[in-house]
PDB file of C-alpha atoms and ligand atoms in Angstrom:
ATOM      1  CA  MET A   1    -125.490 123.118  59.011  1.00 64.00           C
ATOM      2  CA  ASN A   2    -125.768 123.942  62.702  1.00 83.00           C
ATOM      3  CA  SER A   3    -129.509 123.803  63.065  1.00 95.00           C
ATOM      4  CA  LEU A   4    -130.951 122.294  66.213  1.00 97.00           C
ATOM      5  CA  PHE A   5    -134.477 121.617  67.295  1.00 98.00           C
ATOM      6  CA  LEU A   6    -135.031 121.980  71.038  1.00 98.00           C
ATOM      7  CA  THR A   7    -138.349 121.583  72.833  1.00 98.00           C
ATOM      8  CA  PHE A   8    -139.525 122.377  76.355  1.00 98.00           C
ATOM      9  CA  GLU A   9    -142.197 120.237  77.968  1.00 98.00           C
ATOM     10  CA  GLY A  10    -143.800 119.856  81.355  1.00 97.00           C
ATOM     11  CA  PRO A  11    -147.016 120.197  83.358  1.00 95.00           C
ATOM     12  CA  ASP A  12    -148.847 123.530  83.475  1.00 92.00           C
ATOM     13  CA  GLY A  13    -147.026 126.143  85.543  1.00 91.00           C
ATOM     14  CA  CYS A  14    -143.630 124.372  85.464  1.00 94.00           C
ATOM     15  CA  GLY A  15    -141.951 127.538  84.174  1.00 94.00           C
ATOM     16  CA  LYS A  16    -141.059 126.291  80.701  1.00 96.00           C
ATOM     17  CA  SER A  17    -142.084 129.476  78.859  1.00 96.00           C
ATOM     18  CA  THR A  18    -139.730 131.511  81.061  1.00 97.00           C
ATOM     19  CA  GLN A  19    -136.939 128.971  80.585  1.00 98.00           C
ATOM     20  CA  ALA A  20    -137.471 128.847  76.812  1.00 98.00           C
ATOM     21  CA  ARG A  21    -137.117 132.638  76.694  1.00 98.00           C
ATOM     22  CA  LEU A  22    -134.039 132.653  78.935  1.00 98.00           C
ATOM     23  CA  LEU A  23    -132.367 129.982  76.805  1.00 98.00           C
ATOM     24  CA  ALA A  24    -133.140 131.918  73.612  1.00 98.00           C
ATOM     25  CA  GLU A  25    -131.576 135.065  75.138  1.00 98.00           C
ATOM     26  CA  LYS A  26    -128.474 133.173  76.260  1.00 98.00           C
ATOM     27  CA  LEU A  27    -127.946 131.531  72.867  1.00 97.00           C
ATOM     28  CA  ARG A  28    -128.443 134.865  71.074  1.00 98.00           C
ATOM     29  CA  SER A  29    -125.925 136.534  73.388  1.00 97.00           C
ATOM     30  CA  GLN A  30    -123.438 133.894  72.214  1.00 95.00           C
ATOM     31  CA  GLY A  31    -124.118 134.701  68.566  1.00 95.00           C
ATOM     32  CA  TYR A  32    -126.537 131.902  67.685  1.00 97.00           C
ATOM     33  CA  ASP A  33    -129.456 132.595  65.378  1.00 97.00           C
ATOM     34  CA  VAL A  34    -132.522 131.505  67.369  1.00 98.00           C
ATOM     35  CA  PHE A  35    -136.174 131.084  66.468  1.00 98.00           C
ATOM     36  CA  LEU A  36    -138.354 130.919  69.597  1.00 98.00           C
ATOM     37  CA  THR A  37    -141.878 129.660  69.140  1.00 98.00           C
ATOM     38  CA  ARG A  38    -144.713 127.868  70.929  1.00 97.00           C
ATOM     39  CA  GLU A  39    -147.555 125.375  70.594  1.00 97.00           C
ATOM     40  CA  PRO A  40    -150.401 125.524  70.207  1.00 96.00           C
ATOM     41  CA  GLY A  41    -149.644 128.609  68.123  1.00 95.00           C
ATOM     42  CA  GLY A  42    -146.599 129.824  66.267  1.00 95.00           C
ATOM     43  CA  THR A  43    -148.505 130.763  63.085  1.00 97.00           C
ATOM     44  CA  SER A  44    -151.596 132.903  62.596  1.00 97.00           C
ATOM     45  CA  LEU A  45    -153.667 129.774  61.936  1.00 98.00           C
ATOM     46  CA  GLY A  46    -152.112 128.113  64.989  1.00 97.00           C
ATOM     47  CA  GLU A  47    -152.933 131.091  67.220  1.00 97.00           C
ATOM     48  CA  ALA A  48    -156.564 130.967  66.007  1.00 97.00           C
ATOM     49  CA  VAL A  49    -156.695 127.230  66.763  1.00 97.00           C
ATOM     50  CA  ARG A  50    -155.182 127.970  70.190  1.00 96.00           C
ATOM     51  CA  GLU A  51    -158.156 130.207  70.955  1.00 95.00           C
ATOM     52  CA  LEU A  52    -160.522 127.357  70.043  1.00 95.00           C
ATOM     53  CA  LEU A  53    -158.587 124.865  72.163  1.00 95.00           C
ATOM     54  CA  LEU A  54    -158.013 126.940  75.279  1.00 93.00           C
ATOM     55  CA  GLY A  55    -161.141 129.087  75.214  1.00 92.00           C
ATOM     56  CA  LYS A  56    -164.345 127.851  76.760  1.00 88.00           C
ATOM     57  CA  GLU A  57    -166.702 128.557  73.872  1.00 91.00           C
ATOM     58  CA  TYR A  58    -166.886 125.002  72.482  1.00 91.00           C
ATOM     59  CA  GLU A  59    -167.262 121.555  74.039  1.00 92.00           C
ATOM     60  CA  LEU A  60    -164.621 119.557  72.174  1.00 94.00           C
ATOM     61  CA  THR A  61    -164.560 115.778  71.948  1.00 96.00           C
ATOM     62  CA  SER A  62    -161.211 114.200  72.847  1.00 97.00           C
ATOM     63  CA  SER A  63    -160.470 113.208  69.263  1.00 97.00           C
ATOM     64  CA  ALA A  64    -161.419 116.657  67.914  1.00 97.00           C
ATOM     65  CA  GLU A  65    -159.075 118.159  70.505  1.00 97.00           C
ATOM     66  CA  ALA A  66    -156.193 115.870  69.480  1.00 98.00           C
ATOM     67  CA  LEU A  67    -156.757 116.611  65.782  1.00 98.00           C
ATOM     68  CA  LEU A  68    -156.875 120.374  66.341  1.00 98.00           C
ATOM     69  CA  TYR A  69    -153.532 120.278  68.180  1.00 98.00           C
ATOM     70  CA  ALA A  70    -152.148 118.196  65.319  1.00 98.00           C
ATOM     71  CA  ALA A  71    -153.595 120.554  62.670  1.00 98.00           C
ATOM     72  CA  ALA A  72    -151.986 123.577  64.334  1.00 98.00           C
ATOM     73  CA  ARG A  73    -148.736 121.593  64.524  1.00 98.00           C
ATOM     74  CA  ALA A  74    -148.819 120.635  60.842  1.00 98.00           C
ATOM     75  CA  GLN A  75    -149.088 124.303  59.847  1.00 98.00           C
ATOM     76  CA  HIS A  76    -146.362 125.266  62.314  1.00 98.00           C
ATOM     77  CA  VAL A  77    -143.891 122.623  61.147  1.00 98.00           C
ATOM     78  CA  GLU A  78    -144.295 123.371  57.461  1.00 98.00           C
ATOM     79  CA  GLU A  79    -144.667 127.156  57.621  1.00 98.00           C
ATOM     80  CA  LYS A  80    -142.146 127.994  60.355  1.00 98.00           C
ATOM     81  CA  ILE A  81    -140.100 125.208  61.926  1.00 98.00           C
ATOM     82  CA  ARG A  82    -138.726 123.399  58.879  1.00 98.00           C
ATOM     83  CA  PRO A  83    -137.819 126.666  57.076  1.00 98.00           C
ATOM     84  CA  ALA A  84    -136.025 127.929  60.215  1.00 98.00           C
ATOM     85  CA  LEU A  85    -134.055 124.677  60.488  1.00 98.00           C
ATOM     86  CA  ALA A  86    -133.248 124.839  56.787  1.00 98.00           C
ATOM     87  CA  LYS A  87    -131.744 128.311  57.383  1.00 97.00           C
ATOM     88  CA  GLY A  88    -129.507 126.840  60.101  1.00 97.00           C
ATOM     89  CA  GLN A  89    -131.369 128.416  63.018  1.00 98.00           C
ATOM     90  CA  ILE A  90    -131.718 126.923  66.476  1.00 98.00           C
ATOM     91  CA  VAL A  91    -135.452 126.402  66.954  1.00 98.00           C
ATOM     92  CA  ILE A  92    -136.768 126.438  70.522  1.00 98.00           C
ATOM     93  CA  CYS A  93    -140.364 125.314  70.756  1.00 98.00           C
ATOM     94  CA  ASP A  94    -142.453 125.653  73.926  1.00 98.00           C
ATOM     95  CA  ARG A  95    -144.354 122.299  73.752  1.00 98.00           C
ATOM     96  CA  PHE A  96    -144.535 119.874  70.803  1.00 98.00           C
ATOM     97  CA  VAL A  97    -145.736 116.299  70.112  1.00 98.00           C
ATOM     98  CA  ASP A  98    -144.897 115.058  73.629  1.00 98.00           C
ATOM     99  CA  SER A  99    -147.592 117.406  74.999  1.00 98.00           C
ATOM    100  CA  SER A 100    -150.194 115.669  72.817  1.00 98.00           C
ATOM    101  CA  LEU A 101    -149.017 112.257  74.012  1.00 98.00           C
ATOM    102  CA  ALA A 102    -149.049 113.381  77.662  1.00 98.00           C
ATOM    103  CA  TYR A 103    -152.293 115.431  77.699  1.00 97.00           C
ATOM    104  CA  GLN A 104    -154.486 113.724  75.094  1.00 98.00           C
ATOM    105  CA  GLY A 105    -152.913 110.265  75.543  1.00 98.00           C
ATOM    106  CA  TYR A 106    -152.056 109.753  79.222  1.00 98.00           C
ATOM    107  CA  GLY A 107    -154.459 112.485  80.397  1.00 97.00           C
ATOM    108  CA  LEU A 108    -157.579 111.903  78.280  1.00 97.00           C
ATOM    109  CA  GLY A 109    -156.898 108.237  77.580  1.00 97.00           C
ATOM    110  CA  LEU A 110    -156.668 108.374  73.769  1.00 98.00           C
ATOM    111  CA  SER A 111    -154.609 105.655  72.094  1.00 98.00           C
ATOM    112  CA  LEU A 112    -150.911 106.557  72.117  1.00 98.00           C
ATOM    113  CA  GLN A 113    -150.466 104.670  68.865  1.00 98.00           C
ATOM    114  CA  LYS A 114    -153.174 106.724  67.120  1.00 98.00           C
ATOM    115  CA  LEU A 115    -151.738 109.950  68.517  1.00 98.00           C
ATOM    116  CA  ARG A 116    -148.303 108.954  67.219  1.00 98.00           C
ATOM    117  CA  GLU A 117    -149.799 108.279  63.781  1.00 98.00           C
ATOM    118  CA  ILE A 118    -151.637 111.611  63.449  1.00 98.00           C
ATOM    119  CA  ASN A 119    -148.595 113.448  64.737  1.00 98.00           C
ATOM    120  CA  LEU A 120    -146.280 111.637  62.348  1.00 98.00           C
ATOM    121  CA  PHE A 121    -148.544 112.903  59.579  1.00 98.00           C
ATOM    122  CA  ALA A 122    -148.582 116.426  61.083  1.00 98.00           C
ATOM    123  CA  THR A 123    -144.813 116.672  61.539  1.00 98.00           C
ATOM    124  CA  SER A 124    -143.702 114.588  58.540  1.00 97.00           C
ATOM    125  CA  GLY A 125    -141.456 112.803  61.012  1.00 97.00           C
ATOM    126  CA  LEU A 126    -139.700 115.821  62.540  1.00 98.00           C
ATOM    127  CA  GLU A 127    -138.356 115.011  66.025  1.00 98.00           C
ATOM    128  CA  PRO A 128    -136.565 117.270  68.503  1.00 98.00           C
ATOM    129  CA  ASP A 129    -132.803 116.842  68.978  1.00 98.00           C
ATOM    130  CA  LEU A 130    -133.328 117.512  72.680  1.00 98.00           C
ATOM    131  CA  THR A 131    -136.433 117.796  74.850  1.00 98.00           C
ATOM    132  CA  ILE A 132    -136.105 119.482  78.201  1.00 98.00           C
ATOM    133  CA  LEU A 133    -138.756 118.213  80.575  1.00 98.00           C
ATOM    134  CA  LEU A 134    -139.304 120.451  83.597  1.00 98.00           C
ATOM    135  CA  ASP A 135    -140.897 118.166  86.158  1.00 98.00           C
ATOM    136  CA  LEU A 136    -143.048 119.543  88.954  1.00 96.00           C
ATOM    137  CA  ASP A 137    -145.957 118.389  91.115  1.00 95.00           C
ATOM    138  CA  PRO A 138    -148.965 119.609  89.068  1.00 93.00           C
ATOM    139  CA  GLN A 139    -150.683 120.965  92.206  1.00 92.00           C
ATOM    140  CA  ILE A 140    -147.802 123.381  92.684  1.00 93.00           C
ATOM    141  CA  GLY A 141    -147.694 124.220  88.976  1.00 91.00           C
ATOM    142  CA  LEU A 142    -151.409 124.932  88.718  1.00 87.00           C
ATOM    143  CA  ALA A 143    -151.379 127.118  91.818  1.00 88.00           C
ATOM    144  CA  ARG A 144    -148.488 129.023  90.260  1.00 84.00           C
ATOM    145  CA  ALA A 145    -150.285 129.385  86.921  1.00 82.00           C
ATOM    146  CA  ARG A 146    -153.430 130.655  88.675  1.00 83.00           C
ATOM    147  CA  ALA A 147    -151.501 133.130  90.808  1.00 84.00           C
ATOM    148  CA  GLY A 148    -149.593 134.396  87.761  1.00 80.00           C
ATOM    149  CA  ARG A 149    -152.580 134.967  85.477  1.00 78.00           C
ATOM    150  CA  GLY A 150    -155.490 135.139  87.902  1.00 75.00           C
ATOM    151  CA  GLN A 151    -157.498 132.799  85.609  1.00 79.00           C
ATOM    152  CA  THR A 152    -157.313 129.316  84.138  1.00 82.00           C
ATOM    153  CA  ASP A 153    -157.802 127.980  80.621  1.00 84.00           C
ATOM    154  CA  ARG A 154    -159.929 125.013  79.535  1.00 83.00           C
ATOM    155  CA  ILE A 155    -157.132 122.465  79.976  1.00 83.00           C
ATOM    156  CA  GLU A 156    -155.954 123.819  83.343  1.00 83.00           C
ATOM    157  CA  GLU A 157    -159.506 123.462  84.668  1.00 83.00           C
ATOM    158  CA  ARG A 158    -159.393 119.654  84.382  1.00 85.00           C
ATOM    159  CA  ASP A 159    -159.181 117.803  87.685  1.00 86.00           C
ATOM    160  CA  GLY A 160    -156.140 116.825  89.739  1.00 88.00           C
ATOM    161  CA  ALA A 161    -156.225 113.201  88.531  1.00 93.00           C
ATOM    162  CA  PHE A 162    -155.939 114.370  84.915  1.00 95.00           C
ATOM    163  CA  HIS A 163    -152.906 116.539  85.689  1.00 95.00           C
ATOM    164  CA  LYS A 164    -151.290 113.757  87.713  1.00 96.00           C
ATOM    165  CA  GLN A 165    -151.618 111.400  84.728  1.00 97.00           C
ATOM    166  CA  VAL A 166    -150.139 114.057  82.448  1.00 97.00           C
ATOM    167  CA  ARG A 167    -147.119 114.393  84.710  1.00 97.00           C
ATOM    168  CA  GLU A 168    -146.659 110.602  84.899  1.00 98.00           C
ATOM    169  CA  GLY A 169    -147.065 110.482  81.128  1.00 98.00           C
ATOM    170  CA  PHE A 170    -144.243 112.941  80.558  1.00 98.00           C
ATOM    171  CA  LEU A 171    -141.978 110.982  82.905  1.00 98.00           C
ATOM    172  CA  ASP A 172    -142.871 107.737  81.139  1.00 98.00           C
ATOM    173  CA  LEU A 173    -142.077 109.247  77.740  1.00 98.00           C
ATOM    174  CA  ALA A 174    -138.743 110.484  79.094  1.00 98.00           C
ATOM    175  CA  ARG A 175    -137.893 107.022  80.419  1.00 98.00           C
ATOM    176  CA  SER A 176    -138.666 105.493  77.037  1.00 98.00           C
ATOM    177  CA  GLN A 177    -136.323 107.866  75.159  1.00 98.00           C
ATOM    178  CA  PRO A 178    -133.585 108.807  77.623  1.00 97.00           C
ATOM    179  CA  GLU A 179    -131.205 109.897  74.852  1.00 96.00           C
ATOM    180  CA  ARG A 180    -133.636 112.613  73.679  1.00 98.00           C
ATOM    181  CA  PHE A 181    -134.947 113.831  77.043  1.00 98.00           C
ATOM    182  CA  ALA A 182    -133.256 115.818  79.791  1.00 98.00           C
ATOM    183  CA  VAL A 183    -135.414 115.760  82.921  1.00 98.00           C
ATOM    184  CA  ILE A 184    -134.956 118.595  85.386  1.00 98.00           C
ATOM    185  CA  GLN A 185    -136.731 118.531  88.748  1.00 97.00           C
ATOM    186  CA  VAL A 186    -137.700 122.159  89.306  1.00 97.00           C
ATOM    187  CA  GLU A 187    -139.525 121.958  92.621  1.00 95.00           C
ATOM    188  CA  GLY A 188    -138.041 124.463  95.058  1.00 93.00           C
ATOM    189  CA  LEU A 189    -135.465 125.755  92.556  1.00 96.00           C
ATOM    190  CA  PRO A 190    -135.307 129.453  91.675  1.00 96.00           C
ATOM    191  CA  PRO A 191    -135.487 130.214  87.921  1.00 96.00           C
ATOM    192  CA  GLU A 192    -131.753 131.093  87.781  1.00 97.00           C
ATOM    193  CA  GLU A 193    -130.810 127.623  88.983  1.00 97.00           C
ATOM    194  CA  VAL A 194    -133.134 125.953  86.503  1.00 98.00           C
ATOM    195  CA  GLU A 195    -131.642 128.193  83.804  1.00 98.00           C
ATOM    196  CA  GLN A 196    -128.149 126.968  84.697  1.00 98.00           C
ATOM    197  CA  LEU A 197    -129.205 123.305  84.590  1.00 98.00           C
ATOM    198  CA  VAL A 198    -130.844 123.836  81.201  1.00 98.00           C
ATOM    199  CA  TRP A 199    -127.758 125.594  79.902  1.00 98.00           C
ATOM    200  CA  THR A 200    -125.445 122.781  81.026  1.00 97.00           C
ATOM    201  CA  ARG A 201    -127.505 120.307  79.026  1.00 97.00           C
ATOM    202  CA  VAL A 202    -127.704 122.501  75.912  1.00 97.00           C
ATOM    203  CA  GLU A 203    -123.996 123.332  76.057  1.00 95.00           C
ATOM    204  CA  LYS A 204    -123.245 119.624  76.049  1.00 94.00           C
ATOM    205  CA  LEU A 205    -125.313 119.191  72.890  1.00 94.00           C
ATOM    206  CA  LEU A 206    -123.648 122.173  71.199  1.00 93.00           C
ATOM    207  CA  GLY A 207    -120.272 120.666  72.097  1.00 90.00           C
ATOM    208  CA  LYS A 208    -121.249 117.358  70.513  1.00 84.00           C
ATOM    209  CA  GLN A 209    -122.504 119.165  67.437  1.00 82.00           C
ATOM    210  CA  ARG A 210    -119.120 120.829  67.044  1.00 79.00           C
ATOM    211  CA  GLY A 211    -117.576 117.383  67.193  1.00 74.00           C
ATOM    212  CA  THR A 212    -116.052 117.901  70.614  1.00 48.00           C
ATOM    213  CA  PHE A 213    -117.253 116.275  73.771  1.00 42.00           C
ATOM    214  CA  SER A 214    -117.648 118.792  76.550  1.00 39.00           C
ATOM    215  CA  CYS A 215    -117.678 117.347  80.047  1.00 40.00           C
ATOM    216  CA  ASN A 216    -120.847 117.507  82.113  1.00 39.00           C
ATOM    217  CA  LYS A 217    -119.680 119.929  84.788  1.00 38.00           C
ATOM    218  CA  MET A 218    -122.919 120.138  86.762  1.00 40.00           C
ATOM    219  CA  GLY A 219    -123.542 116.411  86.792  1.00 38.00           C
ATOM    220  CA  VAL A 220    -127.050 116.778  85.334  1.00 40.00           C
ATOM    221  CA  LYS A 221    -128.526 113.428  84.416  1.00 39.00           C
ATOM    222  CA  SER A 222    -129.471 113.135  80.775  1.00 36.00           C
TER     223      SER A 222
HETATM  224  P1  TYD B 301    -149.163 126.419  77.279  1.00 94.17           P
HETATM  225  O1  TYD B 301    -149.113 127.496  76.266  1.00 94.17           O
HETATM  226  O2  TYD B 301    -147.909 125.788  77.663  1.00 94.17           O
HETATM  227  O3  TYD B 301    -149.952 126.927  78.554  1.00 94.17           O
HETATM  228  P2  TYD B 301    -149.641 128.192  79.448  1.00 94.17           P
HETATM  229  O4  TYD B 301    -148.796 129.143  78.662  1.00 94.17           O
HETATM  230  O5  TYD B 301    -151.037 128.655  79.714  1.00 94.17           O
HETATM  231  O6  TYD B 301    -148.960 127.601  80.650  1.00 94.17           O
HETATM  232  O7  TYD B 301    -150.106 125.260  76.744  1.00 94.17           O
HETATM  233  C1  TYD B 301    -151.443 125.424  76.625  1.00 94.17           C
HETATM  234  C2  TYD B 301    -152.192 124.215  77.087  1.00 94.17           C
HETATM  235  O8  TYD B 301    -152.365 123.299  75.992  1.00 94.17           O
HETATM  236  C3  TYD B 301    -151.535 123.431  78.202  1.00 94.17           C
HETATM  237  O9  TYD B 301    -152.520 123.185  79.195  1.00 94.17           O
HETATM  238  C4  TYD B 301    -151.151 122.121  77.562  1.00 94.17           C
HETATM  239  C5  TYD B 301    -152.097 121.984  76.433  1.00 94.17           C
HETATM  240  N1  TYD B 301    -151.606 121.177  75.281  1.00 94.17           N
HETATM  241  C6  TYD B 301    -152.186 119.937  75.014  1.00 94.17           C
HETATM  242  O10 TYD B 301    -153.083 119.497  75.745  1.00 94.17           O
HETATM  243  N2  TYD B 301    -151.745 119.237  73.917  1.00 94.17           N
HETATM  244  C7  TYD B 301    -150.788 119.712  73.065  1.00 94.17           C
HETATM  245  O11 TYD B 301    -150.402 119.045  72.086  1.00 94.17           O
HETATM  246  C8  TYD B 301    -150.200 120.999  73.377  1.00 94.17           C
HETATM  247  C9  TYD B 301    -149.132 121.570  72.481  1.00 94.17           C
HETATM  248  C10 TYD B 301    -150.640 121.702  74.482  1.00 94.17           C
END
């Protein structure tokens, strides 16, 4: 079984959706069967919950927000992600549990332990094989997100201190699980260079999965 579960994480506007798509295209061009998906979303229920979370219609409490992300995730894992992995596909997910820990934990100040518990329930213990964290100063990322879409969602509208804590949170999570995370500093790098750094890291994992140990040609820190 050659299934793999890869996630992309990072502050808003770090370019992870583009990189997730580029990686999916590259893997497909090499003959891999890829399922590309995102959170919040990925199922019709998840997309409806996404509207509630990112729209501005409701004032959500922090715990309601965390539980809605987890509810969308529970549906996603059971309906889409686990079946794709069972078929031997490579699943690439744009955000997963680490986003809840970074945004609702480090950002909003909810207990990391409680967030881990509700997410353990939501995912039935599913963890990514590799998480690619695209790190970027959130000021730059938010400016990029605004310029790209011309508008901001409910989460993007939170203040600079919130986004700074989210970024620090992601870096902290990466430090605590260095074997799962690959951190790529994207500031000032064109998308093609980021794509190459991502590919080097994924290639290494594919090599390991085949039982061979490919050398790390680009010298990317894992
Ligand atoms: P994303 O789709 O990555 O935003 P965009 O495509 O607009 O850049 O994510 C939507 C927002 O939801 C983003 O601000 C991060 C936030 N989020 C959380 O706060 N917790 C979570 O668990 C997830 C998955 C996302």
